[in-house]
Structure formats: C-alpha cells, structure tokens
Tab-separated table of C-alpha atoms in Angstrom:
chain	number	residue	atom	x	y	z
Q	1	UNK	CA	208.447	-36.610	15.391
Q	2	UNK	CA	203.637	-38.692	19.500
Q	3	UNK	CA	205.142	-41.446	21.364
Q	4	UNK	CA	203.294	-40.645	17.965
Q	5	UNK	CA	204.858	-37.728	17.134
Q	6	UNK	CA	205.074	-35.439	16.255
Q	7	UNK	CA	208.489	-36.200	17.333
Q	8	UNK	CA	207.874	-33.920	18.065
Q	9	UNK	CA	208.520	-34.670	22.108
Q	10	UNK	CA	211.269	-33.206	24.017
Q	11	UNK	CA	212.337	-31.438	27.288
Q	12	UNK	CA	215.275	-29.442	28.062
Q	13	UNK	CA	217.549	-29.147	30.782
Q	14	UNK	CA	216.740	-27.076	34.253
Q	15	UNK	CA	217.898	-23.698	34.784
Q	16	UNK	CA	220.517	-24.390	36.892
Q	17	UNK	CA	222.393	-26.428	34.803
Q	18	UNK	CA	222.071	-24.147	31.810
Q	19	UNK	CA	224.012	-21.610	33.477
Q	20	UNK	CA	226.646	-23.956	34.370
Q	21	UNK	CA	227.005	-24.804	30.065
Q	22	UNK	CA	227.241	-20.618	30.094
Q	23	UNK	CA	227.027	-19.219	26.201
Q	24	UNK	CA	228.665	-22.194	24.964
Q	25	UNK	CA	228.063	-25.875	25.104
Q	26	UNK	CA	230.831	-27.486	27.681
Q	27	UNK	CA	232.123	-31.441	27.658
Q	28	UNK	CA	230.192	-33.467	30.450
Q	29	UNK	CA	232.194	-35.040	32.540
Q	30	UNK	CA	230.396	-37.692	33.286
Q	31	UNK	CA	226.708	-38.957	32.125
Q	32	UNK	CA	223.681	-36.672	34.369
Q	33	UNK	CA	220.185	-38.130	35.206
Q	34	UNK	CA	217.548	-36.690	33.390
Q	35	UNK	CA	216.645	-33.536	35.059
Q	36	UNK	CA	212.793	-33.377	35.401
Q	37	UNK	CA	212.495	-29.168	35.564
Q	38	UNK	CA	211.666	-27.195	32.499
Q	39	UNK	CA	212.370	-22.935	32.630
Q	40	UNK	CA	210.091	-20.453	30.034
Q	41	UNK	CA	212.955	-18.509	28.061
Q	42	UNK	CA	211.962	-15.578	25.387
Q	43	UNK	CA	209.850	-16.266	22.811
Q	44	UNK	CA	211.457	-17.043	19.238
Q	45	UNK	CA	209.429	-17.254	16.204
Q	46	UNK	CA	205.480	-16.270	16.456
Q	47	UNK	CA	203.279	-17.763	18.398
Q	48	UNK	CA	206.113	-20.018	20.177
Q	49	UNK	CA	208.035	-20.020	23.098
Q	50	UNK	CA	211.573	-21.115	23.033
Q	51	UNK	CA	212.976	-22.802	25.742
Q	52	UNK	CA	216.954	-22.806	25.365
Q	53	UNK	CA	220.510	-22.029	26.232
Q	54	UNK	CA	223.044	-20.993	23.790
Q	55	UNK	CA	224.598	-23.677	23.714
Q	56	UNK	CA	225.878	-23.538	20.103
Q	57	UNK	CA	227.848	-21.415	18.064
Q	58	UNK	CA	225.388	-19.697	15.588
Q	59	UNK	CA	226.074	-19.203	11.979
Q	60	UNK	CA	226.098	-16.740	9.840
Q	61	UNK	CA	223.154	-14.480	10.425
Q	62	UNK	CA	221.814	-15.267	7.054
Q	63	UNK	CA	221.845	-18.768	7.129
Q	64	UNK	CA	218.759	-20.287	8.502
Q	65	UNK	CA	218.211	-21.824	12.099
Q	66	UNK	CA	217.144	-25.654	11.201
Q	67	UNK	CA	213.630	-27.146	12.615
Q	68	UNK	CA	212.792	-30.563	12.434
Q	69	UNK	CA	209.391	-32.745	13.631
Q	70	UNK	CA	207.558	-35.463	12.284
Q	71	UNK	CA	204.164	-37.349	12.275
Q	72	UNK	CA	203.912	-41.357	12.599
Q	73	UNK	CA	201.561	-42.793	9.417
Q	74	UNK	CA	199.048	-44.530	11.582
Q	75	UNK	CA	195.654	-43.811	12.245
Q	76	UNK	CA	194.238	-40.785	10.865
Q	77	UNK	CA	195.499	-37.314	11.755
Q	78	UNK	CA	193.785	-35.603	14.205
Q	79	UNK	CA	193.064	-32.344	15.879
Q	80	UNK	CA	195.416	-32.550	17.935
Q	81	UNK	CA	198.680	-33.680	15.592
Q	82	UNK	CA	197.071	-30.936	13.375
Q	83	UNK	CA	196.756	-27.957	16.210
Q	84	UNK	CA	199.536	-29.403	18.328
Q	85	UNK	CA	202.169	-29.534	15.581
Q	86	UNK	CA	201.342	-29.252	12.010
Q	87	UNK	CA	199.586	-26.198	12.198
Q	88	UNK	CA	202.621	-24.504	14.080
Q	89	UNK	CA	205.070	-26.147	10.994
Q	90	UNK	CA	203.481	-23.716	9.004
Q	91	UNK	CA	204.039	-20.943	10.737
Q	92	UNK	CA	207.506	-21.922	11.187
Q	93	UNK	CA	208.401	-22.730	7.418
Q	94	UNK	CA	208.974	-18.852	6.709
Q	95	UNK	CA	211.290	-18.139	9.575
Q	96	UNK	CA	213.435	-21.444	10.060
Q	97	UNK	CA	214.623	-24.144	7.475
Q	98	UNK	CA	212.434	-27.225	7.881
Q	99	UNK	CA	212.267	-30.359	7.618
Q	100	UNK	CA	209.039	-32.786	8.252
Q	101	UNK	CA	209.329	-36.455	8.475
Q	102	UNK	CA	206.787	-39.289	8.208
Q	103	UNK	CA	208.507	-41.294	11.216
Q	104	UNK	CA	207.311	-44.633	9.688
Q	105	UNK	CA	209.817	-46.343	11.917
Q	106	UNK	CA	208.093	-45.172	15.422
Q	107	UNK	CA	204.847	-46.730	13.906
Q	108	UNK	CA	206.013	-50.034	13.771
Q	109	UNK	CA	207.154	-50.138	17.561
Q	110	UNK	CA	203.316	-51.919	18.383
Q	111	UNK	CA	201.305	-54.105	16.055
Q	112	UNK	CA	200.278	-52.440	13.047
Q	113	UNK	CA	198.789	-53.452	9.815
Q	114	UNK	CA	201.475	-53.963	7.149
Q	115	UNK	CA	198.161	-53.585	4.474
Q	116	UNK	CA	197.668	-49.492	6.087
Q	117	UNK	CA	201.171	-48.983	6.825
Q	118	UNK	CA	201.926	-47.130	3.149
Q	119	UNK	CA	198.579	-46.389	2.639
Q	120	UNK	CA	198.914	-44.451	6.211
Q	121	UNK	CA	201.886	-42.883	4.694
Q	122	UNK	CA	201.203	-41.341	1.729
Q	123	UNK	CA	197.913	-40.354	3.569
Q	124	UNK	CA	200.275	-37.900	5.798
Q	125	UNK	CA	201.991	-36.920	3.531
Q	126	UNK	CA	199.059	-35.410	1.506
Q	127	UNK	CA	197.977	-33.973	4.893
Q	128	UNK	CA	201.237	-32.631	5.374
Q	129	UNK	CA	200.522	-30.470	2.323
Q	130	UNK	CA	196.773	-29.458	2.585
Q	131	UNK	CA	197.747	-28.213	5.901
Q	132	UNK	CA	200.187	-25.700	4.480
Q	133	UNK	CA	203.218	-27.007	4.110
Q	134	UNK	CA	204.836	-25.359	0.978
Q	135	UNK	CA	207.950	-27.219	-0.920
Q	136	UNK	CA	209.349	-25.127	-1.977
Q	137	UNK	CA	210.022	-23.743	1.544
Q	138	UNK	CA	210.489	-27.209	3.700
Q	139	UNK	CA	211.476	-30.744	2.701
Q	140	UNK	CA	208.851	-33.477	3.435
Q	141	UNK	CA	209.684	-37.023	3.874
Q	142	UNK	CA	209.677	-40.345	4.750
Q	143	UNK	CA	211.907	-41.670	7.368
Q	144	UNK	CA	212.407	-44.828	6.071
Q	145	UNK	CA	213.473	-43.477	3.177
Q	146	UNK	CA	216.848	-42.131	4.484
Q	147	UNK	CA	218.369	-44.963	6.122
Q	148	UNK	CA	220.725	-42.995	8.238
Q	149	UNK	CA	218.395	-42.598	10.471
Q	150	UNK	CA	218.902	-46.197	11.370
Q	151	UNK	CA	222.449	-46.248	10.945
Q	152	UNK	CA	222.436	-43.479	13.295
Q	153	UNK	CA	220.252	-44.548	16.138
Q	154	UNK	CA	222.596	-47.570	16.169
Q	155	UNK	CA	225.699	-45.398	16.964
Q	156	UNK	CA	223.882	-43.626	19.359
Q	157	UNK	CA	222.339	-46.644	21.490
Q	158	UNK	CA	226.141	-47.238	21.759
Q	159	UNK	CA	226.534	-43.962	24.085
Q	160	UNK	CA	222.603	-44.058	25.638
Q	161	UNK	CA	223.364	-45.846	29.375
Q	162	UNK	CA	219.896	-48.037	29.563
Q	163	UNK	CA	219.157	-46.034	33.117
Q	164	UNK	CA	218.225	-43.320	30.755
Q	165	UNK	CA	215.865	-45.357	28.826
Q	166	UNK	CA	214.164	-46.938	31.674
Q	167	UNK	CA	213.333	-43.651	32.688
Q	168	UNK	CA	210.963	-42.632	29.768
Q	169	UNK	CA	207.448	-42.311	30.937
Q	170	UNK	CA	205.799	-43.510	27.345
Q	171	UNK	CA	207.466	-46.984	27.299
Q	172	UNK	CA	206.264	-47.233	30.959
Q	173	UNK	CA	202.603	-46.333	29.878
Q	174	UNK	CA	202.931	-48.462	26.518
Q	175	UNK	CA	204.640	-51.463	27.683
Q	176	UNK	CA	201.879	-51.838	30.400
Q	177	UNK	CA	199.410	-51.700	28.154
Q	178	UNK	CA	201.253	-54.169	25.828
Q	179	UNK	CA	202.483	-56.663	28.511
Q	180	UNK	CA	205.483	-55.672	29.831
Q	181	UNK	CA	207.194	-59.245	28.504
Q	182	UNK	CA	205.203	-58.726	25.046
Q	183	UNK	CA	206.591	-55.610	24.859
Q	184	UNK	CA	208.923	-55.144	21.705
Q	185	UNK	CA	212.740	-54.189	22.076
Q	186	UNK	CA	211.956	-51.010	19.351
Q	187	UNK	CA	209.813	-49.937	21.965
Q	188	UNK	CA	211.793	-49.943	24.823
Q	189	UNK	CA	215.004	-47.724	22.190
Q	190	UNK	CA	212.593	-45.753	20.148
Q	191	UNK	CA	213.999	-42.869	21.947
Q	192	UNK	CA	217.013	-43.128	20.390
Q	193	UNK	CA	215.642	-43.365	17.088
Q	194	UNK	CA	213.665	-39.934	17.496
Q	195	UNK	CA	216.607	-38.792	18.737
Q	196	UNK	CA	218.690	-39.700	15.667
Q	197	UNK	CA	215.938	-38.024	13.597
Q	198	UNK	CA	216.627	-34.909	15.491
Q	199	UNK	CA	220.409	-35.101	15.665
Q	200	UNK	CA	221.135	-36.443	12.074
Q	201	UNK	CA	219.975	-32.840	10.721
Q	202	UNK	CA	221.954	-30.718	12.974
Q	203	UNK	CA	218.578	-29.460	14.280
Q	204	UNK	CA	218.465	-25.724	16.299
Q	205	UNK	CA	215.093	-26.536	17.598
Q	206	UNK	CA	211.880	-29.179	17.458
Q	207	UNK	CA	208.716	-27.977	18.211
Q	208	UNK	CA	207.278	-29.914	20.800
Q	209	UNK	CA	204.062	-30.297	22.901
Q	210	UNK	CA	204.223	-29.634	27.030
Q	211	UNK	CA	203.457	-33.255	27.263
Q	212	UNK	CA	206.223	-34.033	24.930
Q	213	UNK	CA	209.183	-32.129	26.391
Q	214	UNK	CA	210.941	-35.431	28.208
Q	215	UNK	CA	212.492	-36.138	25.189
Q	216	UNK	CA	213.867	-33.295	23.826
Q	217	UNK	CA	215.759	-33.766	27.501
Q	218	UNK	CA	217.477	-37.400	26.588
Q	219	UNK	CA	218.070	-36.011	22.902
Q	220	UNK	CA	220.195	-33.465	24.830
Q	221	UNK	CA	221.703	-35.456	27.110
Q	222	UNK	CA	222.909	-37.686	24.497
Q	223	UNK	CA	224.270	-35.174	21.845
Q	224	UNK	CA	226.394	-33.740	25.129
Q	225	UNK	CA	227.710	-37.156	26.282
Q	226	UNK	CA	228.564	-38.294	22.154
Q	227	UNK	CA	230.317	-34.713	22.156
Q	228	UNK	CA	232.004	-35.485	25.523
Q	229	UNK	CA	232.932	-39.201	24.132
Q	230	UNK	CA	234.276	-38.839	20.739
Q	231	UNK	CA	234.419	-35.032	20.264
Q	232	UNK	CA	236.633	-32.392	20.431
Q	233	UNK	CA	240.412	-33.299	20.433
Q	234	UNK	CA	239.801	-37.002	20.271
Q	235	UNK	CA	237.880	-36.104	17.197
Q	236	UNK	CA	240.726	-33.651	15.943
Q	237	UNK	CA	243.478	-36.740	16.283
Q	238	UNK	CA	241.240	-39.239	14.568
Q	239	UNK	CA	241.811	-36.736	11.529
Q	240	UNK	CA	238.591	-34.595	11.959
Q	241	UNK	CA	238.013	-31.092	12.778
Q	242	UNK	CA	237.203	-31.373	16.567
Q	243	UNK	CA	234.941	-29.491	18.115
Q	244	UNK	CA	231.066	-30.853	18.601
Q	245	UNK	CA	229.493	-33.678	16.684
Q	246	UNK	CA	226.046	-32.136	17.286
Q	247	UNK	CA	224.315	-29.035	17.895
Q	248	UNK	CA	222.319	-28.820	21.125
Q	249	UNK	CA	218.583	-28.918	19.828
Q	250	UNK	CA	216.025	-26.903	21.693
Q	251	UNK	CA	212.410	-27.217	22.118
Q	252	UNK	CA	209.900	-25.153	20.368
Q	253	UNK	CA	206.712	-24.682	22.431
Q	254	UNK	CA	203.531	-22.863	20.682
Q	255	UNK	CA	201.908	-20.763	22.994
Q	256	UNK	CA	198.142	-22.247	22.285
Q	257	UNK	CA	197.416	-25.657	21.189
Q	258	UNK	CA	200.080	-27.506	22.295
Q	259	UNK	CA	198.022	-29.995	23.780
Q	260	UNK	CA	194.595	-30.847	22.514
Q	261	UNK	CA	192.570	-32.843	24.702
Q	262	UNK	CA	190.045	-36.189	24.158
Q	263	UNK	CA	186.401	-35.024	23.535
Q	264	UNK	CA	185.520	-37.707	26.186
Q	265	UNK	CA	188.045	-37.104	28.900
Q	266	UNK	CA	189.349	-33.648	29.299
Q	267	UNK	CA	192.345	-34.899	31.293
Q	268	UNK	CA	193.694	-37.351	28.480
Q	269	UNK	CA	195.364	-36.143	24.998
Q	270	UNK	CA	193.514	-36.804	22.017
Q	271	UNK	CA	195.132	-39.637	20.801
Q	272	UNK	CA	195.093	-41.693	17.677
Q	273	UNK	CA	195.170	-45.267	19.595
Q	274	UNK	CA	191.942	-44.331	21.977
Q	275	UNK	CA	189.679	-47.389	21.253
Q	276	UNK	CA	186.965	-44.346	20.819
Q	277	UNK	CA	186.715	-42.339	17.760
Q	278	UNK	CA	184.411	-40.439	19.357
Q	279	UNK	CA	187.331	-39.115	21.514
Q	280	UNK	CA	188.824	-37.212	18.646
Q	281	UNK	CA	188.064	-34.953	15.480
Q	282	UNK	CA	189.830	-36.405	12.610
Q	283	UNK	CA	191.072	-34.241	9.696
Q	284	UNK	CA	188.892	-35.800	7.298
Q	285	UNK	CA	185.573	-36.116	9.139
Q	286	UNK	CA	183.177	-35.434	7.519
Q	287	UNK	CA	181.121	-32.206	8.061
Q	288	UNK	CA	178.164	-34.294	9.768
Q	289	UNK	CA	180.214	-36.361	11.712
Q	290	UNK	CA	181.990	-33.348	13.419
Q	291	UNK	CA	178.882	-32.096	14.441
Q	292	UNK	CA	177.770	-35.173	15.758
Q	293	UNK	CA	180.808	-35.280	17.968
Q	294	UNK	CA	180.992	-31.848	19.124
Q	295	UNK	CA	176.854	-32.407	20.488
Q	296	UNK	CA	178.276	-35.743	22.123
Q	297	UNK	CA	181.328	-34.419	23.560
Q	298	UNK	CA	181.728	-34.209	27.689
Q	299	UNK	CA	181.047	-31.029	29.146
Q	300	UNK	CA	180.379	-30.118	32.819
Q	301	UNK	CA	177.236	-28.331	34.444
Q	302	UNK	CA	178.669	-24.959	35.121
Q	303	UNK	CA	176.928	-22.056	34.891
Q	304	UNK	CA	178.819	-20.123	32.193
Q	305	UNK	CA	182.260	-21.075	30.027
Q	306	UNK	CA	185.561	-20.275	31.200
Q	307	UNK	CA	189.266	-21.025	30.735
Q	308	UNK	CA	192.231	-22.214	33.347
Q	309	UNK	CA	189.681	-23.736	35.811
Q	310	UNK	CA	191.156	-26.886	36.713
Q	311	UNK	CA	187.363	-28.033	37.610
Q	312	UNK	CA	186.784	-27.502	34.008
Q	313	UNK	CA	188.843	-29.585	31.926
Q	314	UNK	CA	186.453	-30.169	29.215
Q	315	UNK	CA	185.292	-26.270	29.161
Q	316	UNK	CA	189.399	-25.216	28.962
Q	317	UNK	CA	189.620	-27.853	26.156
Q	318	UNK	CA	186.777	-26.931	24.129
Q	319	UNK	CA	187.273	-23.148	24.383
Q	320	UNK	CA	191.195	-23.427	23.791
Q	321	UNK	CA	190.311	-25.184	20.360
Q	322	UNK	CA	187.844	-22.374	19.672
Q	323	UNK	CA	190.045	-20.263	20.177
Q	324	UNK	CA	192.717	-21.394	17.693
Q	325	UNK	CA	190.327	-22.459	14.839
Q	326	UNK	CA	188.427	-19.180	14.853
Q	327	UNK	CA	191.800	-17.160	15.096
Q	328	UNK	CA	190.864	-15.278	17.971
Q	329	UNK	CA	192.388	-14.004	21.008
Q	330	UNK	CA	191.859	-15.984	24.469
Q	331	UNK	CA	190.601	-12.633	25.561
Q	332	UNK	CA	187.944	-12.286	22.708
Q	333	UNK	CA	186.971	-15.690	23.209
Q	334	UNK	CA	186.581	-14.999	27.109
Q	335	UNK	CA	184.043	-12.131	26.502
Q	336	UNK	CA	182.018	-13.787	23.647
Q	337	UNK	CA	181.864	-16.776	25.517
Q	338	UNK	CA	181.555	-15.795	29.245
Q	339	UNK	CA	177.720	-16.025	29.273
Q	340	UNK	CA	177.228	-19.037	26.821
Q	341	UNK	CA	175.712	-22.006	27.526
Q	342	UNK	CA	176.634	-25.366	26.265
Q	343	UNK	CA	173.787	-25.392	24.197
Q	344	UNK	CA	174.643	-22.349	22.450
Q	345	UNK	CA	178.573	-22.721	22.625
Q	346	UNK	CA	178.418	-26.105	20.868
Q	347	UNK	CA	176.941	-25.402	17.203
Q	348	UNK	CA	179.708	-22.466	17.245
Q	349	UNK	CA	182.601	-24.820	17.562
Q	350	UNK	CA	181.059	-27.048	14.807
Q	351	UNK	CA	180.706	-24.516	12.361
Q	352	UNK	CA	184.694	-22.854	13.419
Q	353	UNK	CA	185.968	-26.606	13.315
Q	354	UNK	CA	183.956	-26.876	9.802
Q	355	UNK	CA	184.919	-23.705	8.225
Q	356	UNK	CA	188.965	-24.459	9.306
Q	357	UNK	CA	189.132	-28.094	8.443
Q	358	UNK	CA	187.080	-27.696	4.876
Q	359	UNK	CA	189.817	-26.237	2.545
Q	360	UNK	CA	192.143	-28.994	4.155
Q	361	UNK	CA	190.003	-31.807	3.082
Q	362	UNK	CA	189.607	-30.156	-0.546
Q	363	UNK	CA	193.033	-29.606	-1.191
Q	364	UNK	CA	193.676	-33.116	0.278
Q	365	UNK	CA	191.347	-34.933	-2.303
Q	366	UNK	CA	193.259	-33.156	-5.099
Q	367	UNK	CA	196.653	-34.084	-3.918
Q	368	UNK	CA	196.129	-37.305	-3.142
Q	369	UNK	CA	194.347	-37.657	-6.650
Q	370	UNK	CA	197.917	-36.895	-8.529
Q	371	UNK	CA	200.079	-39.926	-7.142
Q	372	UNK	CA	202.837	-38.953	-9.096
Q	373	UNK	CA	203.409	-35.370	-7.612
Q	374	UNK	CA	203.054	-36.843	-4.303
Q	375	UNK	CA	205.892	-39.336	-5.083
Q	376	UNK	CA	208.332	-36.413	-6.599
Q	377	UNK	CA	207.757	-34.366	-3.114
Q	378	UNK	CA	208.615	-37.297	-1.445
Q	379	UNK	CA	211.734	-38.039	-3.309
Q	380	UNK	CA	213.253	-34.798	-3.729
Q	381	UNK	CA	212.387	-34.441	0.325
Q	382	UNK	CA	214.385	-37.482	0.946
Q	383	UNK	CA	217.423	-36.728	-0.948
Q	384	UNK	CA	218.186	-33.051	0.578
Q	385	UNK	CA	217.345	-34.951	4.154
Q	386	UNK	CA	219.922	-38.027	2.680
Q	387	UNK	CA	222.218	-34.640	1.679
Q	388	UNK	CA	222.390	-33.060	5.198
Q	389	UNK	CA	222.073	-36.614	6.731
Q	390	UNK	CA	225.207	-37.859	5.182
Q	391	UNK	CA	227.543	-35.157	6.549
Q	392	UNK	CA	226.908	-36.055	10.171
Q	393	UNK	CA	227.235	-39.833	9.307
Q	394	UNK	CA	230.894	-39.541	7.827
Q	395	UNK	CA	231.586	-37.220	11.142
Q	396	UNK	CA	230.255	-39.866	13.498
Q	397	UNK	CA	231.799	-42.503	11.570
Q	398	UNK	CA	235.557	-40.686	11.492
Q	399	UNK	CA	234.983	-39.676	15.059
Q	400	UNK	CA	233.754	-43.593	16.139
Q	401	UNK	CA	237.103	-44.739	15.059
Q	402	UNK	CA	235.415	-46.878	11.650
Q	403	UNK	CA	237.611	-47.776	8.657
Q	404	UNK	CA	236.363	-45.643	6.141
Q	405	UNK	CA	235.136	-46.944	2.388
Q	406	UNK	CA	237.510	-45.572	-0.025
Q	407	UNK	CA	235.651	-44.100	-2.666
C-alpha cells in the first residue's frame, strides 16, 4: 500500500501503448517489458491527477469507482505517509469507495521485531482514523487478516515472468543494503503481493506517490497478461462468464505532497527506515520536538525562499509542506514567503506543522484508549474486504482450471 506503502506505488503504461488498448482493454499477445514513460491525463477527483486509459468497462454511473492503498505497521507514521497518502485518502473517501489496508505482510519482507509488529499495527490503524478516515464511508483493515491476499499473490507469481521482477528498482536498493545473498525471497516477490492487494478488490485506481508509480506499471502488466492467459473464452469454456478477470487499476497522483522529502537531505524521501529521526516529523512528536527539528533541519544560504529551484531542494521541500499544512495556495505561499529568511520562515512551519498535527494526536490518544472499538473497525473492515475478496478468488480459481470445493 512504501516499498512501505502506501502501496500505494504504481506506474502506468506510456502513451503510446494506451492508444493501441483504445477505449477498451485488449488481450496481450505476448508478455511487454515494463515501459519506463508515464503521460499526465485529466484530473479526477480534487486535488489529484489521474493518469489512465479506459481500459475498463464502467458501471453503472451510480455505483462507486473503487480506491484502494495501504500503510505497512512499522515505524511510526510520518509526514510523509501522512501528506503523501493518508491525507489524500480522506479526500478521496467522499468521491470513490475505499478501502485502506495495514499491509502487515510487506513489513515482514526485512527484519522486524515480532514484540512491535501488532503493537505497530493497531498503532496505524488508530492513525488511520485520527487522520480522517470515517467508517462509515471506507473499510479499514488488516491485510493479514484476509488471507486471500496470500492465496492470491500465489496465483499470480504463477503468471509474473521473473524478468519483470528483477526489474523493480526497490528490491535493487533494498537487497543491497541487506546483502544481496541475505536478502529474503518475500523481498525479491513482494510486488506481487501489493499487486494482489490491488487486484483482489477490483480496484479503479490507487493513489500513488511520483516515486511510487513503477508499480502500479507491473500491477498492470500482470492483470493484462492473467486476462490474456486464462480470460475471455478460455474462461467462458471452463464454465465462467469470460471476459476479464481484473479491472485495469490506475494511478491516483495528488497534485501537492506526493513526495515529502528528509529534513536532512532534500534529495531523499522521508523515510521510516532512515537511521536518523531527525530526518523526519513523526505524527506523534511531540510539540517540542517538532520545533526542535524544524530549527535543525538543512537549509541552504540563499538569499530569499523559493519553489522549483533544483539548487534548492531543501527550500522546495520545506515550502511545499508549508504549503499543504497551512492550506494555502503555492502562489500565496510564494508571495508571503518570497522575502523570508530562514530565520523567520522556520518558527512559521513549526507552529503550521503544530496547529495541523495537534487534533491528530488528540483524537489518536482517545482511540487508541477504547481497544475494543478499534478491534470492531478492524473486523467489520476485514470481512467486507474478505466479501469483495472472495468473488475474484472463486473467478481465478474457475478460470485456473482448480477442482472446486463442493459446498
């Protein structure tokens, strides 16, 4: 749901081969190398761009377009899960119907601590919520919790050619930083796993982050070569309706915030595993501590503060979270900000930062105070996701060729 999701991570296919799938999503003939090239389509929802093809038939106008992203449980939430995705669920949870996982799976890909691991979850959960996630309006829950997630990444590993998988730049980046030989197997398929979380639901779109949209790409590629494989008329003689096994998801990009940056290094993410916590503003700092590291936090010596200079990663950074927290526009934030120096600029991001995060961290403490709501969320969130889940697993299954259980 990033590779700590939010799996939120995907990338779509180039131009050029969207207009060869036309309004409709055509049978590959053949598997096709992940394409690299990503094309800004209309924007769909507020505050997001969507970047798609129609490559599904859409339902009935009054049935809902489905979203679905996810968090992993470890290490606290940040900044940047909170202004790169959750913040943008909540926006979303009015327009689309959503679902939001706590990928517990993806967190066990590199050592973890089985002690934090629930802990970590239930933590997210009650984040999930303080944020602005509403019930009665999206289903949260834990991955784990439906296991056709599982079954499905299994089925789907099946169809994934390992050339594809090779490819991913994150198991590149983790795997060297894990030993490539140390490296775990889950690793190396996790992208098949996000993907099942993804195609399980029938998803229309996932939001995603610009540094995320590689996998929305294989997610693609795999729903059209499954299709291809087992669909359509081979489906149709097996007994089934025929047609497509999956819907085509498409990526969801917000048009600010989709990438928060370290507070050390303004050309690396903010990221839960930096060995710094200085690098980061956690959703549960405390009102000193963000103060503390917004004075600390790398800045440049530029006369003035500006955005899009690529000489200024830190300034872009800095002002780009501004901007968000304080709910301005980039061009307000331009003219009140133009003249500032660091000096001045500083204290006014930790008193926006303070001001958005505090009625998070209230509500927080009083959900995670009543266990027992917490635990009904959680449950009734996994059965409707076990509900839709369990429609696309007796598909597969029929279309796979498996004896069926007789019920």
């Amino acid at each position: 749901m990033g590779h700590a999701t939010t799996l939120s991570h995907f990338l779509i296919l180039s131009s050029s081969r969207l207009s060869r799938l036309g309004s409709r999503t055509r049978f590959l003939t053949k598997p096709t190398p992940l394409s690299g090239s990503f094309s800004p389509f209309p924007v769909t929802g507020q505050g997001f761009r969507c970047c798609c093809s129609a490559a599904t038939e859409d339902p009935s106008p009054s049935v809902k377009k489905r979203v679905v992203s996810g968090v992993q449980p470890t290490g606290s939430i940040h900044l940047g899960n909170y202004l790169g995705a959750i913040k943008n669920w909540v926006a979303l949870q009015d327009t689309y119907e959503t679902l939001f996982i706590i990928v517990d799976c993806h967190a066990i890909t590199l050592p973890y601590d089985t002690h934090q691991l629930g802990k970590a979850t239930t933590d997210t959960a009650a984040l999930y919520l303080a944020c602005g996630i509403d019930v009665s309006k999206a289903s949260v829950f834990v991955q784990s919790h439906v296991p056709a997630h599982a079954q499905l990444m299994w089925l789907l590993s099946a169809s994934t050619p390992i050339g594809w998988l090779k490819k991913m730049t994150q198991f590149k980046e983790k795997s060297r930083k894990e030993g490539a030989e140390d490296a775990s197997v889950a690793l190396f398929t996790y992208p098949d796993l996000m993907t099942a979380d993804i195609l399980l639901y029938q998803s229309d779109f996932v939001p995603v982050g610009e540094d995320q949209k590689q996998h929305i790409e294989l997610a693609r590629e795999i729903a059209q070569r499954v299709n291809h494989l087992y669909g359509g008329r081979k489906w149709k003689k097996l007994g089934g309706r025929g047609g497509s096994l999956f819907k085509i998801p498409e990526p969801l990009i917000p048009q600010a915030g989709a990438r928060v940056m370290s507070l050390t290094d303004g050309l690396s993410k903010m990221s839960k595993s930096a060995p710094s916590d200085q690098s980061r503003i956690n959703l549960l700092d405390s009102k000193d501590l963000i103060v503390d590291k917004i004075k600390r936090c790398k800045t440049d010596s530029f006369a003035g503060l500006e955005f899009d200079n690529a000489e200024r990663p830190e300034c872009n950074n800095l002002l780009s979270v501004y901007q968000i927290v304080s709910g301005k526009t980039k061009e307000e934030v331009t003219e009140e900000c133009k003249d500032m120096s660091w000096g001045t600029f500083k204290p006014l991001l930790a008193d926006a930062l303070i001001e958005h995060l505090s009625p998070i961290q209230a509500r927080y403490q009083e959900i995670i105070a009543e266990p027992a709501y917490l635990d009904k969320v959680l449950s009734e969130g996994a059965d409707r996701a076990a509900e839709l889940g369990d429609v696309t697993m007796r598909n597969m299954h029929q279309a796979m060729g498996f004896y069926q259980r007789r019920r």
